[in-house]
Short mmCIF file of C-alpha atoms in Angstrom, two decimals:
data_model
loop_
_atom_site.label_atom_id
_atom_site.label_comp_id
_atom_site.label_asym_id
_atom_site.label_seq_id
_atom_site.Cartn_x
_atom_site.Cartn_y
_atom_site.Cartn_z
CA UNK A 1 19.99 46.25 39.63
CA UNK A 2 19.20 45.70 35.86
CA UNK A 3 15.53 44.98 35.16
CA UNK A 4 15.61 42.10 32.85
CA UNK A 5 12.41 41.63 30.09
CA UNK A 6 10.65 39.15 29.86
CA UNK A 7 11.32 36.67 27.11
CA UNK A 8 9.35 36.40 23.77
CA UNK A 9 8.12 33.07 22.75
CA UNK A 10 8.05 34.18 19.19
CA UNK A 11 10.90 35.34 17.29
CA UNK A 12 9.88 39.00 15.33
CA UNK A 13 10.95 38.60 11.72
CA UNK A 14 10.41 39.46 8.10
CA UNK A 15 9.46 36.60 5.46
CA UNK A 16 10.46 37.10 1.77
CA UNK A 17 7.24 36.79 -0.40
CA UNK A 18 7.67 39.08 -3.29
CA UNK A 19 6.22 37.20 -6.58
CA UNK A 20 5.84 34.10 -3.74
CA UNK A 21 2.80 32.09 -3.83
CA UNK A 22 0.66 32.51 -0.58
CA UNK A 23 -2.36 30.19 0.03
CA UNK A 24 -5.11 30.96 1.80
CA UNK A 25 -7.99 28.23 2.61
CA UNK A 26 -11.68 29.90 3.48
CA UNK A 27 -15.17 31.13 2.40
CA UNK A 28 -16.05 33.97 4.81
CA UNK A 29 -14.59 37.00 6.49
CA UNK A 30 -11.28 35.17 8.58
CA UNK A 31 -10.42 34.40 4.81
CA UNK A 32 -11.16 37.84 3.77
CA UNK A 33 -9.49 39.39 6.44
CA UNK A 34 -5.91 37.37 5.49
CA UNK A 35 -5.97 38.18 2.31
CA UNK A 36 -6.27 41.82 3.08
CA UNK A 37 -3.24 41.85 5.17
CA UNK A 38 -1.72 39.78 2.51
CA UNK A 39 -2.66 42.10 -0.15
CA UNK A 40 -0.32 44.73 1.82
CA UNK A 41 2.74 42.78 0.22
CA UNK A 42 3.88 41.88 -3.65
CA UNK A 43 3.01 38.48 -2.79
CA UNK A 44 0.64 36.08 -5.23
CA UNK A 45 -2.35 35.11 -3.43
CA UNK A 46 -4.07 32.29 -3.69
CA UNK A 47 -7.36 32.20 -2.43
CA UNK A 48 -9.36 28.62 -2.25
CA UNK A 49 -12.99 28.90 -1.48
CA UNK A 50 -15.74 26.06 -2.84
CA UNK A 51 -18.38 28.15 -1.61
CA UNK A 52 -17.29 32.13 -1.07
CA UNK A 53 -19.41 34.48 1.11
CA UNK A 54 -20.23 37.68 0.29
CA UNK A 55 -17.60 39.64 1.93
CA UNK A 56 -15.16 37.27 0.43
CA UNK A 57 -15.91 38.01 -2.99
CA UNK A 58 -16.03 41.80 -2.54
CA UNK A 59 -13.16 41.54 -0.58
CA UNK A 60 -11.24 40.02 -3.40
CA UNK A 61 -12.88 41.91 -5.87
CA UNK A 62 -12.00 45.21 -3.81
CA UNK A 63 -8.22 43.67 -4.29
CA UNK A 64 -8.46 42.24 -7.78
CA UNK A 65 -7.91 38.17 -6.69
CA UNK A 66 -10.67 35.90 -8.22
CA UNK A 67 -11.01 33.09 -5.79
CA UNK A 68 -10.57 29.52 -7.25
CA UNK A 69 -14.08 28.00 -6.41
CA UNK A 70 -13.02 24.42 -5.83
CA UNK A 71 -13.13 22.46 -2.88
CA UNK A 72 -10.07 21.92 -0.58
CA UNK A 73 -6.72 19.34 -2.21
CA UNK A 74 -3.99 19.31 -0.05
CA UNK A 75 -2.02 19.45 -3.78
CA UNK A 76 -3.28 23.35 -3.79
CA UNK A 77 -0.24 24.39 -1.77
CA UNK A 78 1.68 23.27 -4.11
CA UNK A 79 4.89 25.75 -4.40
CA UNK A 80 2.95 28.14 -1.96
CA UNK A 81 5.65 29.86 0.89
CA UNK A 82 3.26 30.72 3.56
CA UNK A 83 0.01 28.65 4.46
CA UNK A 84 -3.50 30.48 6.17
CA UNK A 85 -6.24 27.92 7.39
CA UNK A 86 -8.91 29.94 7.72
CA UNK A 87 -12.32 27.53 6.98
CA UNK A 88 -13.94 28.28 9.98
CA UNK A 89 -14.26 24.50 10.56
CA UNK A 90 -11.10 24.07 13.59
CA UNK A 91 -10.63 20.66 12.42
CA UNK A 92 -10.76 21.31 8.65
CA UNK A 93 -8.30 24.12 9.91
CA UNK A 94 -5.57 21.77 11.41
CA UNK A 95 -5.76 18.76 8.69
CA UNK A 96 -4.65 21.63 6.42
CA UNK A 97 -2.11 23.38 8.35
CA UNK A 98 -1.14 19.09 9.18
CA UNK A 99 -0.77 18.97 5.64
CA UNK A 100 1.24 22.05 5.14
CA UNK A 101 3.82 20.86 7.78
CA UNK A 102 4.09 17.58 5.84
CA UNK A 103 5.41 19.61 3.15
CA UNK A 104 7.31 21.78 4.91
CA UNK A 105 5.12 25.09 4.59
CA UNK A 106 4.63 27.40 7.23
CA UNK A 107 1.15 27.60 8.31
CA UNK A 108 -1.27 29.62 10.77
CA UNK A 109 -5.06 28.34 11.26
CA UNK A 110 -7.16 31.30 12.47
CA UNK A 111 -7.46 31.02 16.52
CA UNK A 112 -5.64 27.99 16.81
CA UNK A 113 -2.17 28.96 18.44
CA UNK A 114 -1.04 25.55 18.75
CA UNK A 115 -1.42 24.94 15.38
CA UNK A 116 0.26 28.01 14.20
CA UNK A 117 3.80 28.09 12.91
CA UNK A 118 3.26 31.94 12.33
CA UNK A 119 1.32 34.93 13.91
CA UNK A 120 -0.11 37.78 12.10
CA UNK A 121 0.92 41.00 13.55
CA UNK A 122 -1.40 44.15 13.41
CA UNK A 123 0.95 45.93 10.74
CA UNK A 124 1.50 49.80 9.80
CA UNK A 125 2.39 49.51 6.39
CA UNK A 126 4.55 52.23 4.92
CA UNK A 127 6.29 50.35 2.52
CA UNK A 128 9.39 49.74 2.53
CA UNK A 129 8.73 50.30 5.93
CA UNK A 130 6.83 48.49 7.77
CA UNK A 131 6.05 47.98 11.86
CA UNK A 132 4.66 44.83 12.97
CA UNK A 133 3.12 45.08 16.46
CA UNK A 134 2.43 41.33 17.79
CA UNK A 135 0.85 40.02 21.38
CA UNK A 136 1.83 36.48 20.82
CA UNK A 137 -2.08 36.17 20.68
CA UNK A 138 -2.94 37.26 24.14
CA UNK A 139 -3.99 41.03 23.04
CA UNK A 140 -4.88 40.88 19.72
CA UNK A 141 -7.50 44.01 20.02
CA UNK A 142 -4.70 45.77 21.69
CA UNK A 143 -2.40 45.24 19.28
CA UNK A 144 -4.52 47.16 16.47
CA UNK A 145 -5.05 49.92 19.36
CA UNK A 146 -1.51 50.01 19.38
CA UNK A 147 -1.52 50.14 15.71
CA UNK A 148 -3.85 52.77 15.44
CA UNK A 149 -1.71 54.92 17.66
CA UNK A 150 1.26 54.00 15.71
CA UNK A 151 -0.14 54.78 12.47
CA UNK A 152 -1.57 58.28 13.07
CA UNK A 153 2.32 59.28 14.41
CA UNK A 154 3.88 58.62 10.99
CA UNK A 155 3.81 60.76 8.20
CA UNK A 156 1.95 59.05 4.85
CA UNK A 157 5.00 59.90 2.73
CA UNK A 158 7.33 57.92 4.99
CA UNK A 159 7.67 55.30 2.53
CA UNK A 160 8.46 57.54 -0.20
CA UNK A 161 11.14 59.06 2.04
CA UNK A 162 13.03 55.39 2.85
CA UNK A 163 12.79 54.66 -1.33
CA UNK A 164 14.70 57.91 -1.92
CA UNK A 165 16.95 56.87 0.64
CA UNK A 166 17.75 53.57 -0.58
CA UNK A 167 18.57 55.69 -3.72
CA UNK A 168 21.39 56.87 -1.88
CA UNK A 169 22.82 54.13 -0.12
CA UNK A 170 25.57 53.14 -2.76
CA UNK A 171 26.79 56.99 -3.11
CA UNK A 172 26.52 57.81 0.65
CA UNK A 173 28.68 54.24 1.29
CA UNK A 174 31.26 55.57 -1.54
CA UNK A 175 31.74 58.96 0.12
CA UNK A 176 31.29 59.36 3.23
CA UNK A 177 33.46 57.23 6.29
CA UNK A 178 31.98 54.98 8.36
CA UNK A 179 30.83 56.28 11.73
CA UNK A 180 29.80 59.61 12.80
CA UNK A 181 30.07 61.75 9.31
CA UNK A 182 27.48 58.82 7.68
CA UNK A 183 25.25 58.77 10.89
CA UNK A 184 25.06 62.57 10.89
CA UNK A 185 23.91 62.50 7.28
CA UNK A 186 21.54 60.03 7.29
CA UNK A 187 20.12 62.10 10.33
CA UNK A 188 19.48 65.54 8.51
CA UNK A 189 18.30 63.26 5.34
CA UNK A 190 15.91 62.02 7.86
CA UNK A 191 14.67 65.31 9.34
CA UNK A 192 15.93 67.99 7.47
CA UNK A 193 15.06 69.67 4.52
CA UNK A 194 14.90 66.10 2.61
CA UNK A 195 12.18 65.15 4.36
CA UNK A 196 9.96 68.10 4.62
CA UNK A 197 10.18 67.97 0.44
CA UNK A 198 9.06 64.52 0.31
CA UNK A 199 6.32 65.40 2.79
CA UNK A 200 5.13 68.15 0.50
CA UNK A 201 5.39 66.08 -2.75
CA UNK A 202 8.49 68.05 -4.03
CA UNK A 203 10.59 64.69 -4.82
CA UNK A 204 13.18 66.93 -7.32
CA UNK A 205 13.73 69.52 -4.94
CA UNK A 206 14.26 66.64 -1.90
CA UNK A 207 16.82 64.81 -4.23
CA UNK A 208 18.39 67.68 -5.25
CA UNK A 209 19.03 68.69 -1.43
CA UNK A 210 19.91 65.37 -0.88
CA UNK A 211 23.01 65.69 -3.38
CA UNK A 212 23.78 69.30 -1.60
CA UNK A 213 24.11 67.45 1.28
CA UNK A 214 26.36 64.64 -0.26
CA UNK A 215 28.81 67.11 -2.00
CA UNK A 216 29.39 68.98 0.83
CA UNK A 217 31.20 66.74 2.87
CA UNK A 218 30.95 69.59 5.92
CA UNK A 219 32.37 69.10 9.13
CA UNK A 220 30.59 67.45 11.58
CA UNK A 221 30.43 69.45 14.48
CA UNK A 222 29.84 67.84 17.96
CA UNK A 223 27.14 68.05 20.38
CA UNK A 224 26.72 67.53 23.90
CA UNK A 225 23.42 67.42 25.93
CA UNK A 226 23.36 68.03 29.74
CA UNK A 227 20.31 65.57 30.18
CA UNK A 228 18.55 64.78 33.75
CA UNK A 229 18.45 61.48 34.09
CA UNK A 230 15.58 61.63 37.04
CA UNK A 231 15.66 60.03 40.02
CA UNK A 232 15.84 56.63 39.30
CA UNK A 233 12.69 54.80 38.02
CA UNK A 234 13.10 54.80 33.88
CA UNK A 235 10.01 55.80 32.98
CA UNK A 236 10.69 59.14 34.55
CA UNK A 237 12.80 60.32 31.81
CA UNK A 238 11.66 63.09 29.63
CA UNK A 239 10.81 61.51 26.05
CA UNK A 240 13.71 64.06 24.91
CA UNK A 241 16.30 62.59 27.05
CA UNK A 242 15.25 59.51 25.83
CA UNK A 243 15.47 61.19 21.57
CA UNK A 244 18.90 62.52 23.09
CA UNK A 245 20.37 58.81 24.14
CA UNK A 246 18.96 57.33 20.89
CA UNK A 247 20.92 59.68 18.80
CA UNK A 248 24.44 60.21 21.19
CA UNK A 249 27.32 58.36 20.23
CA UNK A 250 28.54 58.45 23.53
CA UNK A 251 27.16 58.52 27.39
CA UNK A 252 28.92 59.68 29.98
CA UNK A 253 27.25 59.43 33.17
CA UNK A 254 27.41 59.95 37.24
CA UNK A 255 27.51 56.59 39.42
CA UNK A 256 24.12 57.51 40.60
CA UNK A 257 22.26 57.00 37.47
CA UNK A 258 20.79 53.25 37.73
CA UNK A 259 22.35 51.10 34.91
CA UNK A 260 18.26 50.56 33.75
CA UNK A 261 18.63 53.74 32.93
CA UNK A 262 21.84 54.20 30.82
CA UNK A 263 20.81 50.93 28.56
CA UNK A 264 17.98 53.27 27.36
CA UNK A 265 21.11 54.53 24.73
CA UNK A 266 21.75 53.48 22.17
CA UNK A 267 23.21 50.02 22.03
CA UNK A 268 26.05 51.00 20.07
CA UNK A 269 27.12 54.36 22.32
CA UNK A 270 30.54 54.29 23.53
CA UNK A 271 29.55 54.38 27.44
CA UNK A 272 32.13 56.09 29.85
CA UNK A 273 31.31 56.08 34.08
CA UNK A 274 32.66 58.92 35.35
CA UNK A 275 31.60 58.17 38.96
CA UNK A 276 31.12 61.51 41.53
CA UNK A 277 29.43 59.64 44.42
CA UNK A 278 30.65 59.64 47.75
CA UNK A 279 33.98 57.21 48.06
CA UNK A 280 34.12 57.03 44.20
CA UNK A 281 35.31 59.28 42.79
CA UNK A 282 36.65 58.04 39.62
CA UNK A 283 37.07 61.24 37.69
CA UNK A 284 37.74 64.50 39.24
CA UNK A 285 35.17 67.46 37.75
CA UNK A 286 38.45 69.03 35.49
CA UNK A 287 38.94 65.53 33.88
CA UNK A 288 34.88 65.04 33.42
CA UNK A 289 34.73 69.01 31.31
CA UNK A 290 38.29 67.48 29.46
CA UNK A 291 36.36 64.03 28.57
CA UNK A 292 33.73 66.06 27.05
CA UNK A 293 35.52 68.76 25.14
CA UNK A 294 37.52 65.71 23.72
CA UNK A 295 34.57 63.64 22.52
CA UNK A 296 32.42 67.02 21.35
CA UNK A 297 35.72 68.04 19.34
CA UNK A 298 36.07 64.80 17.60
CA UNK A 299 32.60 65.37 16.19
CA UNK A 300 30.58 62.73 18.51
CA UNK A 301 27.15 63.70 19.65
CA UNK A 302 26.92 63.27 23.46
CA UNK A 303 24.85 62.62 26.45
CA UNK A 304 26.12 63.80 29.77
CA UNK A 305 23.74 62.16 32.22
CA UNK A 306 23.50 63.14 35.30
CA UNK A 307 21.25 62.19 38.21
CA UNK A 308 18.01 64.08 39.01
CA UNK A 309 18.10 67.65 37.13
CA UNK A 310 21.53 68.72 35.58
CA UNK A 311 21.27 72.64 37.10
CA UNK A 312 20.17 71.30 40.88
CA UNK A 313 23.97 70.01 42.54
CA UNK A 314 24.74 68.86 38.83
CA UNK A 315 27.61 70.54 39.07
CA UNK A 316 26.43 71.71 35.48
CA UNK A 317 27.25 74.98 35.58
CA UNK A 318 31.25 73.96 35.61
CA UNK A 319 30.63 72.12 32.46
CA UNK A 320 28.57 74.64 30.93
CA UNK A 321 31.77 77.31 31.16
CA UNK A 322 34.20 74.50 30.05
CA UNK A 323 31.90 73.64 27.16
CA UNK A 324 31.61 77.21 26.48
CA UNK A 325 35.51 78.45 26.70
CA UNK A 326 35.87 75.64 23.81
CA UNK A 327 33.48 76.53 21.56
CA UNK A 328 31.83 73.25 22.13
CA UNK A 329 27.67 73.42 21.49
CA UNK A 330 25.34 71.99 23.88
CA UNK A 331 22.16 72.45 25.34
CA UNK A 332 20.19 70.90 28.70
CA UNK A 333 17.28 68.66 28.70
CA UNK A 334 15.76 69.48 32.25
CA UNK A 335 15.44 66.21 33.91
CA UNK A 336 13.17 64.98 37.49
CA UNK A 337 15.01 66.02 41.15
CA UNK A 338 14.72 63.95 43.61
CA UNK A 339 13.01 66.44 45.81
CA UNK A 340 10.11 66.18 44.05
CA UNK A 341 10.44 62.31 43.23
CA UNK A 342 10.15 61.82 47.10
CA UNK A 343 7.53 64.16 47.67
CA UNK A 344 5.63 61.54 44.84
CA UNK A 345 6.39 59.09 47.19
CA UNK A 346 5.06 60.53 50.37
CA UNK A 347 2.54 62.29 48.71
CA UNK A 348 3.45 65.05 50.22
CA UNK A 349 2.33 68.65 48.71
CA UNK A 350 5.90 70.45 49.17
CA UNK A 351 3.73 73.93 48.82
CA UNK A 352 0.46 73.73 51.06
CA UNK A 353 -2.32 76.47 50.91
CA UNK A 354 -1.96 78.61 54.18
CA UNK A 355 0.28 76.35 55.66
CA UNK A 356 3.80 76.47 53.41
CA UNK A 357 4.47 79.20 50.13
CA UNK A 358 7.53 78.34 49.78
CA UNK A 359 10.09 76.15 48.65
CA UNK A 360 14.18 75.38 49.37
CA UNK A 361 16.63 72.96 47.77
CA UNK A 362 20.26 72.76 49.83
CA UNK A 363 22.45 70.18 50.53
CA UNK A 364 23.14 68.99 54.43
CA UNK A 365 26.64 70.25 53.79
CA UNK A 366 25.08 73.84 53.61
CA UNK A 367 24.67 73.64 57.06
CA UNK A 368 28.09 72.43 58.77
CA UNK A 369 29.52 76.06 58.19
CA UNK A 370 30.06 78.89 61.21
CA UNK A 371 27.43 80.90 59.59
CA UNK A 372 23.59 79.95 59.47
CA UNK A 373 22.70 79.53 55.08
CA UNK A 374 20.47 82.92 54.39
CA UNK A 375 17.08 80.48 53.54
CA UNK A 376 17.09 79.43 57.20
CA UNK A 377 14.58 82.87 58.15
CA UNK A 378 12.68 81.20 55.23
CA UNK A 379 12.45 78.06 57.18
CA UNK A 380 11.23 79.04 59.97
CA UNK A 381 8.85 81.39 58.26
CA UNK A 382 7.22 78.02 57.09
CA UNK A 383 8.90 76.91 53.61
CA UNK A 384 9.42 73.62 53.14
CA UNK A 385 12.94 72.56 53.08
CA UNK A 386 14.47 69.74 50.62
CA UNK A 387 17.83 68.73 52.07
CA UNK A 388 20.21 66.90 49.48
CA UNK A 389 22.60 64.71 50.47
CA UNK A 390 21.97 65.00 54.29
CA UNK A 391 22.51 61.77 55.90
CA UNK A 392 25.82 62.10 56.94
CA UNK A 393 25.47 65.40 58.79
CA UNK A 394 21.75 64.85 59.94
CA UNK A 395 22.80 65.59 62.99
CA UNK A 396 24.20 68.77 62.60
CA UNK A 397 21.10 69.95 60.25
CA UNK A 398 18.85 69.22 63.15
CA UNK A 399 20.66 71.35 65.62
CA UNK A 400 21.04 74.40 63.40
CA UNK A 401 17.67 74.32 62.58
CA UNK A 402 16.41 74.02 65.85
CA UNK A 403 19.05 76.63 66.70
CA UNK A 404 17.76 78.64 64.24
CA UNK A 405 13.92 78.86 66.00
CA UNK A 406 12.38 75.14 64.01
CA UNK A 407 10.51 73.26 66.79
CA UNK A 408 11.94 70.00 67.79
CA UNK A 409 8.64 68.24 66.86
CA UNK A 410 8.55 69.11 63.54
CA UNK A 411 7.52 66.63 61.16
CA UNK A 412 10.38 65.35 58.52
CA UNK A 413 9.90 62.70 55.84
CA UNK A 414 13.12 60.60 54.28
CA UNK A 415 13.14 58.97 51.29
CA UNK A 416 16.13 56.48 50.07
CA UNK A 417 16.22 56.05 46.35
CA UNK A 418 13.24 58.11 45.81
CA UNK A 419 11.12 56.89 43.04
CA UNK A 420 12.36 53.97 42.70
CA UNK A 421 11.30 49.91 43.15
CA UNK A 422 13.61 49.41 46.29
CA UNK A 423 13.07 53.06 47.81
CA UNK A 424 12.48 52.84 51.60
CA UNK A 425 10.33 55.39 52.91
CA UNK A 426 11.21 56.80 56.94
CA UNK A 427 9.10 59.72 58.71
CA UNK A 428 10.23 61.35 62.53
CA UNK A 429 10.56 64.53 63.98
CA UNK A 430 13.43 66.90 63.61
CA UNK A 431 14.22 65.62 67.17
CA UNK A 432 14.58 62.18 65.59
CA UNK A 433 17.00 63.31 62.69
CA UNK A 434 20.84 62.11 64.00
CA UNK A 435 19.55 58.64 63.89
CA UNK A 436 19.61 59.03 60.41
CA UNK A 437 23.50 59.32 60.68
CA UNK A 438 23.49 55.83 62.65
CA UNK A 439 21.67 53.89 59.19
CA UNK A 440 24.65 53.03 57.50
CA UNK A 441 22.65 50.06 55.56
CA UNK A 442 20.95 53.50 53.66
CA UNK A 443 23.81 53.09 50.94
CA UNK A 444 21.11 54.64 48.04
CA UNK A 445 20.79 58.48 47.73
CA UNK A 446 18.68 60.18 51.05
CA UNK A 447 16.61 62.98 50.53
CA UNK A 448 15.08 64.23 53.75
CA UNK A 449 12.14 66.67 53.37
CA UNK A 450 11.14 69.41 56.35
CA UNK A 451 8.71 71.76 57.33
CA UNK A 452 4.96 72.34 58.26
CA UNK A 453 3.45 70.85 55.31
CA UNK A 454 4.79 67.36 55.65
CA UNK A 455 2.37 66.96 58.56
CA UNK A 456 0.17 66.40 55.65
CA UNK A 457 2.13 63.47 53.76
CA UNK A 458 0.75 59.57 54.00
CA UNK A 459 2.77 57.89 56.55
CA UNK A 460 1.33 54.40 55.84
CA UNK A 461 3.49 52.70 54.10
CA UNK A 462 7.03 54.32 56.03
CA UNK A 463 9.02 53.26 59.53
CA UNK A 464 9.94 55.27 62.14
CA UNK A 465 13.61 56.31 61.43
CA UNK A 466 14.78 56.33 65.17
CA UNK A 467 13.62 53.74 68.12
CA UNK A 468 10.65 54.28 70.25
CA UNK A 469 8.86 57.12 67.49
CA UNK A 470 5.17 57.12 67.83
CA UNK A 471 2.79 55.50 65.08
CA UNK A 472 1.72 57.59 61.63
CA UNK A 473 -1.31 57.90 62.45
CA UNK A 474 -0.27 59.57 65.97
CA UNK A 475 2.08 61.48 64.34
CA UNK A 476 -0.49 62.94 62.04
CA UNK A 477 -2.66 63.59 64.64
CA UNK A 478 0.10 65.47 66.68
CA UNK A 479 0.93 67.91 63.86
CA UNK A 480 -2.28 68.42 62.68
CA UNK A 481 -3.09 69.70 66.62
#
């Protein structure tokens, strides 16, 4: 299910004030500190102060405003765009931002919300760009931490980059198609050799790569990334599967990947479900490898998202081959499996000193064949054993492995939807295991986790998965004997 946001009560936006009058009402530092942020624009400011502190005046003297020492006239805001009350006096604050609204002016009185038509935001100027980060007034020392953080991630000559840019806009538009070919070049003008000029203060050499660019009109050659979408919960993914769905044109991704997750892409990404989950199977592998030689040969940049990690039963390596055999480029962005996602969960150390060195990933299938998987000896021998995929044939991985020399009491921890806000958390012995097969309700993906070191895993907030088990903290207590 879709987590929904919750709703701003302020719409973000961006007021014209270039060569716009902007009046601001105050003698101390609330009035300093408005005209500072307003000095970050081409607006005129208008600063009204009868009586002007000190940090006022070298404020405005720092900014080269001389305040007009007279005492407030609602007639001041005459022709004025945007209105700041900030007197210090809360009723003096809200007869003028009264006033203002009489005259249809928007106006914001310094730590008066009601009486705010506006909110400053803490702002990271790099003009033309600029990022406004607002808390609707409930954070407003955050926000500048925010800022802060913001701030020291972009590079100074950013601004000087998006003028150049705008430079190019017309020619780019002229030239170059809609779609793909202009997003690609935008991209490299963004963070290719263009940019590393202008970060260097080489503006002839940046325009002049810029133009290389433009004249070259080179094909644009598609992409695909093999990206693990995790487990489930969306703040697992890696921040480069998240750069990767930002910049894809297209997603194409299993029915296990939570739709939270795909709406991290870009809004604008053609988005193609492509199924492989038990009883829904939508696209068979061949037409999956076909779906993304088409796309990566028609130049589109891809995301193939795929549950967990793309090189644990991705089935990546089929895709890899076809993507290779066509000449189509790609590359994999490792991604969370689920193995270790439930092991989060449980906390449950999958490798335990003395205890378990080890460490297997199968599927439940693995063991339905005639002959016993090779890793079984390493079961026994005390690894701890990850079983994909297992709830169907629980019962048979219970019986091989006890076949194969695992005690019956052997602690096992199951996880559904590992990770994840409505995972369900289970813990038995391997005794216990076919009830698994008997919880058809468990409709989310089951990973079941085995060996001596779950003994060590917090039972406390998990249920017995068959009838009559004993309590966590008795089954603790039994392995730990």
């Amino acid at each position: 299910m879709a987590t929904h946001s919750a709703q701003l009560t302020t719409f973000p936006a961006f007021m014209r004030v270039d060569a716009r009058k902007v009046a601001i009402f105050g003698n101390g530092a609330e009035a300093a500190a408005k005209a500072r942020l307003v000095a970050n624009t081409s607006a005129e400011i208008s600063v009204y102060a009868d009586a002007p502190e000190a940090e006022l005046i070298d404020s405005l003297a720092r900014l080269g405003i001389e305040p007009q020492r007279e005492p407030y006239d609602a007639q001041q805001m005459q022709g004025a765009t945007l209105v700041f009350a900030a007197t210090g006096d809360a009723a003096q604050d809200r007869a003028i931002v009264t006033a203002a609204r009489e005259r249809r002016i928007p106006a914001n009185a310094v730590d008066q919300p009601d009486f705010c038509d506006f909110l400053t935001p803490a702002l990271v100027n790099r003009a033309p760009v600029a990022i406004a980060i607002g808390t609707e007034g409930a954070g407003p020392v955050l926000a500048q931490m925010i800022r802060a953080r913001v701030d020291q991630m972009l590079s100074p000559s950013l601004g000087t980059l998006a003028r150049l840019a705008s430079d190019y806009r017309v020619a780019v538009d002229r030239l170059l198609p809609r779609g793909v070919a202009r997003r690609r070049f935008w991209r490299r003008f963004f963070e290719a050799d263009v940019a590393t000029h202008v970060d260097i203060g080489e503006i002839s050499l940046a325009r002049r790569a810029a133009t290389r660019m433009l004249r070259g009109r080179e094909p644009v050659p598609g992409h695909i990334w093999l990206v693990g979408a995790g487990p489930g919960a969306e703040d697992l993914l890696t921040l480069r599967a998240q750069r990767a769905m930002m910049e894809a044109d297209a997603i194409v991704y299993d029915a296990l990947v939570p739709e939270s997750v795909v709406a991290l892409g870009r809004r604008d990404a053609e988005r193609f479900s492509v199924g492989k989950r038990k009883g829904c199977h939508s696209k068979s592998q061949s037409e999956i490898n076909d779906l993304l030689i088409r796309l990566g040969r028609e130049g589109k940049r891809v995301v193939r998202l795929k549950s967990g990690d793309p090189l644990v039963f991705g089935r990546a390596g089929e895709e890899m081959a076809a993507l290779r055999d066509a000449e189509v480029s790609f590359e994999i962005v490792p991604g969370i499996t689920s193995a270790l996602a439930a092991a989060a969960d449980f906390e449950l150390p999958l490798t335990l000193r003395g205890v378990a060195s080890s460490l297997v990933f199968t599927t439940g299938h693995d063991l339905t064949g005639a002959a016993l998987p090779d890793w079984a000896r390493l079961a026994v021998s005390g690894a701890t054993l990850c079983v994909y995929m297992g709830r169907t044939v629980a019962a048979s991985v219970a019986t091989r492995l006890i076949e194969a020399g695992l005690p019956a009491d052997m602690t096992v921890a199951i996880v559904e939807n590992a990770s994840r806000g409505d995972r369900r958390l289970f813990h038995g012995t391997l005794a216990d295991l076919p009830a698994l097969e008997h919880r058809s309700e468990l409709a989310g993906p089951v990973m079941v986790v085995i060996g001596d070191a779950v003994a060590g895993a917090n039972f406390e907030h998990s249920t017995p998965i068959a009838a009559g088990q004993p309590s966590a903290a008795s089954a603790n207590r039994t392995q730990a004997a």
